[in-house]
DNA sequence: GTGGTCTAGACCACC
DNA sequence: GTGGTCTAGACCACC
């Protein structure tokens, strides 16, 4: 899986890495248990400092998406909790996005349609 | 409309102000054309620097939610473009939220249900 | 409150800082709401890199002991949740310590006496 | 006695082995003088490098929990010193745990109750 | 070889 | 002035 960084984005690089890996897990490009590139390998590939990649991995680990061990590097978690619950932060963001949708004239149906397409994607 | 700031939040204060005003517009607490408090008044009310409030208003203006004129201060826009299009940033965020929903075992139906409830809210 | 670092300890510096601040909170040397030294000030005082202090503060923030905001720096949390529950990690450590106490011939009463003294301290 | 390793734990594997053996000694599953599996046998059983098991045994020997001789392998120590004294490291850890207990609102009585239960366990 | 820790120094967003 | 992010480079514990 290729990680591509937008250097001009206001989103910190470590967050961009985190986001793309979460996306990869959700759409199946990264399989449960699959090994991620090593911190150094990914840093070299992207052309950034390994501390930045490390920070992304620490974050992913804290969020429960991956686990690391010194022997084998970082791996995608094998079984995810089926909590079926969005984080508080995500709920707030979703509410914010929906308020923007309403203001630009989108009906509920139109918004749900967009979500459906993203869900399938 | 009362603006309440969470000082310990990682969301910048100017962004919190912007978010709450957008929310107020979307749910009708702020009517089209309605006058917003002046920068100084709002800053005094919240107890923060007026530069911060100003930054929020500049952002809201750039995004087309309000307009300002020197005589009458800031007002909610009277007619919003019915673009029916989310910003690139919002689409990215939504995609990110959906990927998290999928990973925590939420079905499409369950996610859409949450959106519906927020839409009505 | 003075933070003193043991450079020869196997405990990472950022962890030592974290530990001493938690200790300070628990024994009242650090009051609720009290301001901690800035990252740079503490780093300069101890004679270490500010990234290391920053790491300690991030950890304390994650654990809910302090909060930070860009205006006023870091502060001790004002109200702690009365969860009355040790973390899993602490429970494991406590079990480990107790097993060592038992092996070196300490009775339950003797061990509880040590805990009492530490609690009062 | 079965040693089970948590590969995703932040606790080093050699430390996990050491901890479980100490636990086994303290609760009587490992008797004084009892023979421990050979380094190779235990490594094979767990599925890890024998250097790691060796490190755990060296540590246990240093701490006085086991003794080794070339002919018969490793054995649990027959008589433990009744020093009735915790190691400096354990005292520090205990102080740290107690400070966390105090902050989360636990009374001395509640904390001692937890210790009692662990002591009996 | 792997991730974890640390340094010295820099720039940035926020206020 | 504050914390947050990032770099280039180093050393260490673990395996």
Coordinates of C-alpha atoms (C1' of nucleotides) in Angstrom, one line a residue:
Chain A
X1 CA 0.0 0.0 0.0
X2 CA 1.3 3.4 -1.0
X3 CA 1.3 6.3 1.4
X4 CA 1.3 9.6 -0.2
X5 CA 1.9 12.8 1.7
X6 CA 0.5 16.2 0.9
X7 CA 3.3 18.6 2.1
X8 CA 1.2 21.7 1.6
X9 CA -1.7 20.3 3.7
X10 CA -2.4 21.8 7.1
X11 CA -2.9 18.2 8.4
X12 CA 0.3 17.1 10.1
X13 CA 2.3 14.5 8.3
X14 CA 2.0 12.0 11.1
X15 CA -1.8 12.4 11.0
X16 CA -1.9 11.9 7.2
X17 CA 0.0 8.6 7.6
X18 CA -2.4 7.6 10.4
X19 CA -5.4 8.5 8.3
X20 CA -4.2 6.6 5.2
X21 CA -3.5 3.5 7.2
X22 CA -6.9 3.5 8.9
X23 CA -8.4 3.9 5.4
X24 CA -6.4 1.0 4.1
X25 CA -7.6 -1.2 7.0
X26 CA -11.2 -0.2 6.4
X27 CA -11.3 -1.0 2.7
X28 CA -9.3 -4.2 3.0
X29 CA -6.1 -3.1 1.3
X30 CA -4.4 -3.8 4.7
X31 CA -5.4 -7.3 6.0
X32 CA -5.7 -8.2 9.6
X33 CA -2.3 -9.3 10.9
X34 CA -0.5 -7.9 7.9
X35 CA 2.9 -6.4 8.5
X36 CA 3.3 -2.7 8.0
X37 CA 6.6 -1.3 6.6
X38 CA 9.2 -0.7 9.3
X39 CA 9.4 2.8 10.7
X40 CA 12.7 3.4 8.9
X41 CA 11.5 1.8 5.6
X42 CA 8.4 3.9 5.5
X43 CA 10.3 7.1 6.4
X44 CA 12.8 6.4 3.7
X45 CA 10.1 5.7 1.1
X46 CA 8.2 8.8 1.9
X47 CA 11.3 10.9 2.4
X48 CA 10.6 12.1 5.9
X49 CA 12.1 11.7 9.3
X50 CA 11.6 8.4 11.1
X51 CA 10.4 10.1 14.3
X52 CA 7.4 11.3 12.3
X53 CA 6.5 7.8 11.2
X54 CA 7.1 6.6 14.7
X55 CA 4.6 9.2 16.0
X56 CA 2.0 7.9 13.5
X57 CA 2.6 4.3 14.6
X58 CA 2.4 5.3 18.3
X59 CA -1.0 6.9 17.6
X60 CA -2.3 3.9 15.6
X61 CA -1.2 1.7 18.5
X62 CA -2.9 3.8 21.1
X63 CA -6.1 3.8 19.0
X64 CA -5.9 0.0 18.8
X65 CA -5.5 -0.3 15.0
X66 CA -2.0 -1.8 15.1
X67 CA 0.3 -3.5 17.5
X68 CA 4.1 -3.5 17.5
X69 CA 6.7 -5.7 18.8
X70 CA 10.4 -5.4 18.6
X71 CA 10.9 -8.7 16.9
X72 CA 8.5 -8.3 14.0
X73 CA 7.7 -4.7 13.6
X74 CA 4.2 -3.3 13.3
X75 CA 1.2 -5.3 12.3
X76 CA -2.5 -4.6 11.7
X77 CA -4.6 -5.8 14.6
X78 CA -6.1 -9.2 14.0
X79 CA -9.5 -8.7 15.6
X80 CA -11.2 -5.4 16.1
X81 CA -13.7 -4.8 18.8
X82 CA -17.1 -4.7 17.4
X83 CA -18.0 -1.7 19.6
X84 CA -20.2 -0.2 16.8
X85 CA -19.6 3.2 18.5
X86 CA -18.0 6.3 17.0
X87 CA -15.5 8.2 19.1
X88 CA -16.8 11.5 20.6
X89 CA -14.5 13.4 18.3
X90 CA -15.9 11.6 15.2
X91 CA -19.4 12.3 16.3
X92 CA -18.7 16.0 16.7
X93 CA -17.0 16.1 13.3
X94 CA -20.0 14.3 11.7
X95 CA -22.4 16.8 13.3
X96 CA -20.3 19.6 11.9
X97 CA -20.2 18.1 8.4
X98 CA -24.0 17.6 8.5
X99 CA -24.6 21.2 9.5
X100 CA -22.5 22.3 6.5
X101 CA -24.5 19.9 4.3
X102 CA -27.8 21.4 5.5
X103 CA -26.6 24.9 4.8
X104 CA -25.6 24.2 1.3
X105 CA -29.1 22.9 0.6
X106 CA -28.5 19.2 0.7
X107 CA -31.5 17.2 1.7
X108 CA -31.2 14.3 4.1
X109 CA -31.6 11.9 1.3
X110 CA -28.8 13.4 -0.8
X111 CA -26.5 13.4 2.2
X112 CA -27.3 9.7 3.0
X113 CA -26.7 8.9 -0.7
X114 CA -23.1 10.3 -0.4
X115 CA -22.5 8.3 2.7
X116 CA -23.7 5.1 1.0
X117 CA -21.4 5.6 -1.9
X118 CA -18.5 6.2 0.5
X119 CA -19.5 3.1 2.5
X120 CA -19.3 0.9 -0.6
X121 CA -16.2 2.6 -2.0
Chain B
X1 CA -27.2 32.5 20.8
X2 CA -24.6 31.6 23.4
X3 CA -21.1 30.6 22.3
X4 CA -19.4 28.4 24.8
X5 CA -15.7 27.7 24.7
X6 CA -13.9 24.6 25.9
X7 CA -10.5 25.9 26.9
X8 CA -9.0 22.5 27.3
X9 CA -10.1 21.3 23.9
X10 CA -7.5 20.7 21.2
X11 CA -9.7 22.5 18.7
X12 CA -8.5 26.1 18.4
X13 CA -10.8 28.7 20.0
X14 CA -11.3 30.5 16.7
X15 CA -12.4 27.2 15.2
X16 CA -14.8 26.5 18.0
X17 CA -16.5 29.9 17.5
X18 CA -16.7 29.3 13.8
X19 CA -18.1 25.8 14.3
X20 CA -20.8 26.9 16.7
X21 CA -21.9 29.7 14.5
X22 CA -22.2 27.3 11.5
X23 CA -24.2 25.0 13.7
X24 CA -26.4 27.9 14.8
X25 CA -27.1 28.8 11.1
X26 CA -27.8 25.2 10.1
X27 CA -30.4 24.6 12.9
X28 CA -32.1 27.9 12.6
X29 CA -31.0 29.5 15.8
X30 CA -29.3 32.1 13.6
X31 CA -31.6 33.5 10.9
X32 CA -30.5 34.7 7.5
X33 CA -29.6 38.3 7.7
X34 CA -29.4 38.3 11.5
X35 CA -26.8 40.4 13.1
X36 CA -23.9 38.8 14.9
X37 CA -22.4 40.4 18.0
X38 CA -19.5 42.7 17.3
X39 CA -16.0 41.3 17.6
X40 CA -15.4 43.2 20.7
X41 CA -18.8 42.3 22.3
X42 CA -18.3 38.6 21.7
X43 CA -14.7 38.7 22.9
X44 CA -15.8 40.4 26.1
X45 CA -18.7 38.0 26.6
X46 CA -16.5 34.9 26.2
X47 CA -13.5 36.5 27.9
X48 CA -11.0 36.0 25.2
X49 CA -8.8 38.2 23.0
X50 CA -10.7 40.0 20.2
X51 CA -8.1 38.9 17.7
X52 CA -9.3 35.4 18.2
X53 CA -13.0 36.3 17.5
X54 CA -11.8 38.4 14.5
X55 CA -10.1 35.3 13.1
X56 CA -13.3 33.3 13.4
X57 CA -15.3 36.0 11.6
X58 CA -12.7 36.3 8.8
X59 CA -12.9 32.5 8.4
X60 CA -16.7 32.6 8.3
X61 CA -16.6 35.4 5.7
X62 CA -14.2 33.5 3.6
X63 CA -16.4 30.4 3.7
X64 CA -19.4 32.5 2.7
X65 CA -21.4 32.1 5.9
X66 CA -21.5 35.7 6.9
X67 CA -20.8 39.1 5.4
X68 CA -19.6 42.3 7.1
X69 CA -19.9 45.9 6.4
X70 CA -18.2 48.7 8.3
X71 CA -21.4 50.3 9.4
X72 CA -23.5 47.4 10.6
X73 CA -21.0 44.8 11.6
X74 CA -21.4 41.1 10.8
X75 CA -24.6 39.5 9.5
X76 CA -25.6 36.0 8.6
X77 CA -25.7 35.6 4.8
X78 CA -29.2 36.1 3.5
X79 CA -29.2 33.5 0.7
X80 CA -27.0 30.5 0.6
X81 CA -25.9 29.0 -2.6
X82 CA -27.7 25.8 -3.1
X83 CA -24.5 24.2 -4.3
X84 CA -25.4 20.9 -2.7
X85 CA -21.7 20.1 -2.6
X86 CA -19.5 19.4 0.4
X87 CA -16.1 21.0 0.6
X88 CA -13.1 18.8 -0.2
X89 CA -12.1 19.0 3.4
X90 CA -15.5 17.8 4.6
X91 CA -15.6 15.0 2.1
X92 CA -12.2 13.8 3.3
X93 CA -13.3 14.0 7.0
X94 CA -16.5 12.1 6.2
X95 CA -14.5 9.4 4.4
X96 CA -12.3 9.1 7.4
X97 CA -15.2 8.9 9.8
X98 CA -16.8 6.2 7.7
X99 CA -13.6 4.2 7.6
X100 CA -13.6 4.2 11.4
X101 CA -17.3 3.2 11.5
X102 CA -16.6 0.2 9.2
X103 CA -13.6 -0.9 11.3
X104 CA -15.6 -0.8 14.6
X105 CA -18.2 -3.1 13.0
X106 CA -20.9 -0.7 12.1
X107 CA -23.1 -1.6 9.2
X108 CA -24.0 0.9 6.5
X109 CA -27.6 0.9 7.9
X110 CA -26.4 1.6 11.4
X111 CA -24.2 4.5 10.2
X112 CA -27.0 6.0 8.1
X113 CA -29.3 5.8 11.1
X114 CA -26.9 7.9 13.1
X115 CA -26.7 10.4 10.3
X116 CA -30.5 10.6 10.0
X117 CA -30.8 11.4 13.7
X118 CA -28.1 14.1 13.5
X119 CA -29.9 15.5 10.4
X120 CA -33.2 15.8 12.3
X121 CA -31.6 17.0 15.5
Chain C
X1 CA 8.3 21.7 43.0
X2 CA 11.7 20.4 42.0
X3 CA 12.0 17.6 39.5
X4 CA 15.2 15.6 39.8
X5 CA 16.3 13.2 37.2
X6 CA 18.4 10.1 37.7
X7 CA 20.4 9.8 34.5
X8 CA 21.6 6.4 35.3
X9 CA 18.2 4.9 35.9
X10 CA 16.7 2.6 33.4
X11 CA 13.4 4.5 33.7
X12 CA 13.2 6.9 30.7
X13 CA 13.6 10.5 31.6
X14 CA 10.1 11.4 30.3
X15 CA 8.7 8.7 32.5
X16 CA 10.6 10.0 35.6
X17 CA 9.2 13.5 35.0
X18 CA 5.7 12.0 34.6
X19 CA 6.1 10.0 37.8
X20 CA 7.3 12.9 39.9
X21 CA 4.5 15.1 38.8
X22 CA 1.9 12.5 39.6
X23 CA 3.5 12.1 43.0
X24 CA 3.4 15.9 43.5
X25 CA -0.3 15.9 42.6
X26 CA -1.1 13.1 45.0
X27 CA 0.7 14.5 48.0
X28 CA -0.6 18.1 47.5
X29 CA 2.7 19.8 46.5
X30 CA 0.9 20.5 43.2
X31 CA -2.5 22.0 43.7
X32 CA -5.5 21.5 41.4
X33 CA -5.3 24.2 38.6
X34 CA -1.7 25.1 39.5
X35 CA 0.4 26.0 36.5
X36 CA 3.3 23.7 35.7
X37 CA 6.5 25.2 34.3
X38 CA 6.5 25.6 30.6
X39 CA 8.1 22.9 28.5
X40 CA 11.1 25.0 27.7
X41 CA 11.5 26.3 31.3
X42 CA 11.5 22.8 32.7
X43 CA 13.8 21.5 30.0
X44 CA 16.2 24.3 30.7
X45 CA 16.0 23.8 34.5
X46 CA 16.7 20.0 34.3
X47 CA 19.1 20.4 31.4
X48 CA 17.4 18.2 28.9
X49 CA 15.8 18.5 25.5
X50 CA 12.4 20.1 25.4
X51 CA 11.0 17.3 23.3
X52 CA 11.5 15.0 26.3
X53 CA 9.6 17.3 28.6
X54 CA 7.0 17.6 25.9
X55 CA 6.6 13.9 25.8
X56 CA 6.1 13.7 29.5
X57 CA 3.4 16.4 29.3
X58 CA 1.7 14.6 26.4
X59 CA 1.6 11.5 28.5
X60 CA 0.2 13.3 31.6
X61 CA -2.4 14.9 29.4
X62 CA -3.4 11.6 27.9
X63 CA -3.7 10.1 31.4
X64 CA -5.9 13.1 32.5
X65 CA -3.6 14.5 35.1
X66 CA -3.0 17.8 33.4
X67 CA -4.4 19.9 30.6
X68 CA -2.6 22.3 28.3
X69 CA -3.6 25.2 26.2
X70 CA -1.5 27.4 24.1
X71 CA -2.3 30.5 26.0
X72 CA -1.5 29.6 29.5
X73 CA 0.7 26.5 29.3
X74 CA 0.2 23.3 31.3
X75 CA -2.0 23.1 34.4
X76 CA -2.9 20.5 36.9
X77 CA -6.4 19.2 36.3
X78 CA -8.9 20.8 38.6
X79 CA -11.2 17.9 39.3
X80 CA -10.2 14.3 39.1
X81 CA -12.7 11.6 38.4
X82 CA -13.4 9.7 41.5
X83 CA -13.2 6.4 39.6
X84 CA -11.6 4.6 42.6
X85 CA -10.2 2.1 40.1
X86 CA -6.6 1.3 39.5
X87 CA -5.4 0.9 35.9
X88 CA -4.9 -2.6 34.6
X89 CA -1.1 -1.9 34.5
X90 CA -1.1 -0.8 38.1
X91 CA -3.0 -3.8 39.3
X92 CA -0.5 -6.1 37.5
X93 CA 2.4 -4.3 39.0
X94 CA 0.8 -4.4 42.5
X95 CA 0.3 -8.2 42.1
X96 CA 3.9 -8.5 41.2
X97 CA 5.1 -6.5 44.1
X98 CA 2.9 -8.5 46.5
X99 CA 4.3 -11.8 45.1
X100 CA 7.8 -10.5 45.9
X101 CA 6.7 -9.5 49.4
X102 CA 5.4 -12.9 50.1
X103 CA 8.5 -14.6 48.9
X104 CA 10.8 -12.5 51.1
X105 CA 8.7 -13.6 54.1
X106 CA 6.6 -10.6 54.6
X107 CA 3.2 -11.3 56.2
X108 CA 0.1 -9.6 55.0
X109 CA 0.0 -7.4 58.1
X110 CA 3.6 -6.2 57.5
X111 CA 2.9 -5.4 53.9
X112 CA -0.3 -3.5 54.7
X113 CA 1.7 -1.6 57.3
X114 CA 4.1 -0.4 54.6
X115 CA 1.2 0.6 52.4
X116 CA -0.3 2.6 55.3
X117 CA 2.9 4.5 55.8
X118 CA 3.2 5.3 52.2
X119 CA -0.5 6.4 52.0
X120 CA 0.1 8.8 54.9
X121 CA 3.4 10.0 53.6
Chain D
X1 CA 3.5 -24.6 35.2
X2 CA 2.5 -22.9 31.9
X3 CA 4.2 -19.7 30.9
X4 CA 2.0 -17.6 28.6
X5 CA 3.5 -14.7 26.6
X6 CA 1.6 -11.7 25.5
X7 CA 3.4 -10.7 22.3
X8 CA 1.8 -7.4 22.0
X9 CA 2.6 -6.3 25.5
X10 CA 5.0 -3.5 26.1
X11 CA 6.6 -5.6 28.9
X12 CA 9.7 -7.4 27.4
X13 CA 9.3 -11.1 26.9
X14 CA 12.2 -11.9 29.3
X15 CA 10.5 -9.8 31.9
X16 CA 7.1 -11.6 31.4
X17 CA 8.8 -14.9 31.9
X18 CA 10.6 -13.7 35.0
X19 CA 7.3 -12.2 36.4
X20 CA 5.3 -15.4 35.9
X21 CA 8.0 -17.6 37.5
X22 CA 8.1 -15.2 40.5
X23 CA 4.3 -15.4 40.7
X24 CA 4.5 -19.2 40.5
X25 CA 6.9 -19.3 43.4
X26 CA 4.9 -16.9 45.6
X27 CA 1.6 -18.8 45.2
X28 CA 3.1 -22.2 45.6
X29 CA 2.7 -23.6 42.0
X30 CA 6.5 -23.8 42.0
X31 CA 7.9 -25.5 45.0
X32 CA 11.3 -24.8 46.7
X33 CA 13.9 -26.9 44.9
X34 CA 11.6 -27.8 42.0
X35 CA 13.3 -28.0 38.6
X36 CA 12.5 -25.5 36.0
X37 CA 12.4 -26.5 32.3
X38 CA 15.7 -26.1 30.5
X39 CA 16.2 -22.9 28.6
X40 CA 15.8 -24.8 25.3
X41 CA 12.7 -26.7 26.4
X42 CA 11.0 -23.5 27.6
X43 CA 12.0 -21.6 24.5
X44 CA 10.7 -24.3 22.3
X45 CA 7.5 -24.6 24.2
X46 CA 6.8 -20.9 24.1
X47 CA 8.1 -20.5 20.5
X48 CA 10.7 -17.9 21.2
X49 CA 14.5 -17.4 21.0
X50 CA 16.3 -19.3 23.7
X51 CA 18.5 -16.2 24.3
X52 CA 15.3 -14.6 25.7
X53 CA 14.6 -17.4 28.1
X54 CA 18.3 -17.4 29.1
X55 CA 18.0 -13.7 29.9
X56 CA 15.0 -14.3 32.1
X57 CA 16.9 -17.1 34.0
X58 CA 20.0 -14.9 34.5
X59 CA 17.7 -12.2 35.9
X60 CA 16.0 -14.7 38.3
X61 CA 19.4 -16.0 39.4
X62 CA 20.7 -12.5 40.0
X63 CA 17.6 -11.8 42.1
X64 CA 18.1 -15.0 44.1
X65 CA 14.9 -16.7 43.0
X66 CA 16.6 -19.7 41.3
X67 CA 20.0 -21.3 41.2
X68 CA 21.6 -23.2 38.3
X69 CA 24.2 -25.9 38.1
X70 CA 25.5 -27.3 34.9
X71 CA 24.4 -30.9 35.5
X72 CA 20.8 -30.4 36.6
X73 CA 19.7 -27.1 35.1
X74 CA 17.7 -24.5 36.9
X75 CA 15.9 -25.0 40.2
X76 CA 13.8 -22.9 42.5
X77 CA 15.8 -21.8 45.5
X78 CA 15.2 -24.0 48.5
X79 CA 15.2 -21.4 51.3
X80 CA 14.5 -17.8 50.7
X81 CA 16.0 -15.2 52.9
X82 CA 13.4 -13.9 55.3
X83 CA 14.6 -10.4 54.6
X84 CA 11.1 -9.0 54.8
X85 CA 12.3 -6.1 52.8
X86 CA 11.0 -4.9 49.4
X87 CA 13.6 -4.0 46.7
X88 CA 14.1 -0.3 46.1
X89 CA 12.5 -0.6 42.7
X90 CA 9.4 -2.3 44.2
X91 CA 9.1 0.4 46.9
X92 CA 9.3 3.1 44.2
X93 CA 6.7 1.3 42.1
X94 CA 4.4 0.8 45.1
X95 CA 4.7 4.5 46.0
X96 CA 3.8 5.3 42.4
X97 CA 0.7 3.0 42.5
X98 CA -0.4 4.5 45.8
X99 CA -0.2 8.0 44.4
X100 CA -2.4 7.0 41.5
X101 CA -4.8 5.4 43.9
X102 CA -5.0 8.6 46.0
X103 CA -5.6 10.7 43.0
X104 CA -8.5 8.6 41.7
X105 CA -10.2 9.0 45.1
X106 CA -9.4 5.7 46.7
X107 CA -9.2 5.8 50.5
X108 CA -6.5 4.1 52.4
X109 CA -9.0 1.4 53.5
X110 CA -10.2 0.7 50.0
X111 CA -6.6 0.4 48.8
X112 CA -5.6 -1.9 51.7
X113 CA -8.7 -4.1 50.9
X114 CA -7.4 -4.6 47.3
X115 CA -4.0 -5.5 48.7
X116 CA -5.5 -8.0 51.1
X117 CA -7.4 -9.7 48.3
X118 CA -4.3 -10.0 46.2
X119 CA -2.4 -11.3 49.1
X120 CA -4.9 -14.1 49.6
X121 CA -5.3 -14.8 45.9
Chain E
dG1 C1' 17.2 -5.5 12.3
dT2 C1' 13.4 -3.7 15.1
dG3 C1' 11.0 0.0 17.7
dG4 C1' 12.0 3.3 21.7
dT5 C1' 14.4 7.2 23.5
dC6 C1' 17.0 11.4 23.3
dT7 C1' 19.4 15.6 21.4
dA8 C1' 20.0 20.3 19.3
dG9 C1' 17.9 23.1 16.7
dA10 C1' 14.2 24.9 13.7
dC11 C1' 9.7 26.7 12.3
dC12 C1' 4.7 27.1 12.9
dA13 C1' -0.2 28.0 14.8
dC14 C1' -2.4 30.1 18.4
dC15 C1' -3.1 33.7 21.5
Chain F
dG1 C1' 5.5 33.5 24.7
dT2 C1' 3.2 29.0 24.5
dG3 C1' 2.8 24.2 23.0
dG4 C1' 2.9 21.4 18.5
dT5 C1' 5.5 19.6 14.7
dC6 C1' 9.4 18.2 12.2
dT7 C1' 14.4 17.2 11.0
dA8 C1' 19.0 14.7 11.0
dG9 C1' 21.3 12.1 13.4
dA10 C1' 22.5 9.2 17.5
dC11 C1' 22.4 5.4 20.9
dC12 C1' 19.9 1.7 23.3
dA13 C1' 17.0 -2.5 24.6
dC14 C1' 15.1 -6.3 22.7
dC15 C1' 15.2 -10.3 19.9

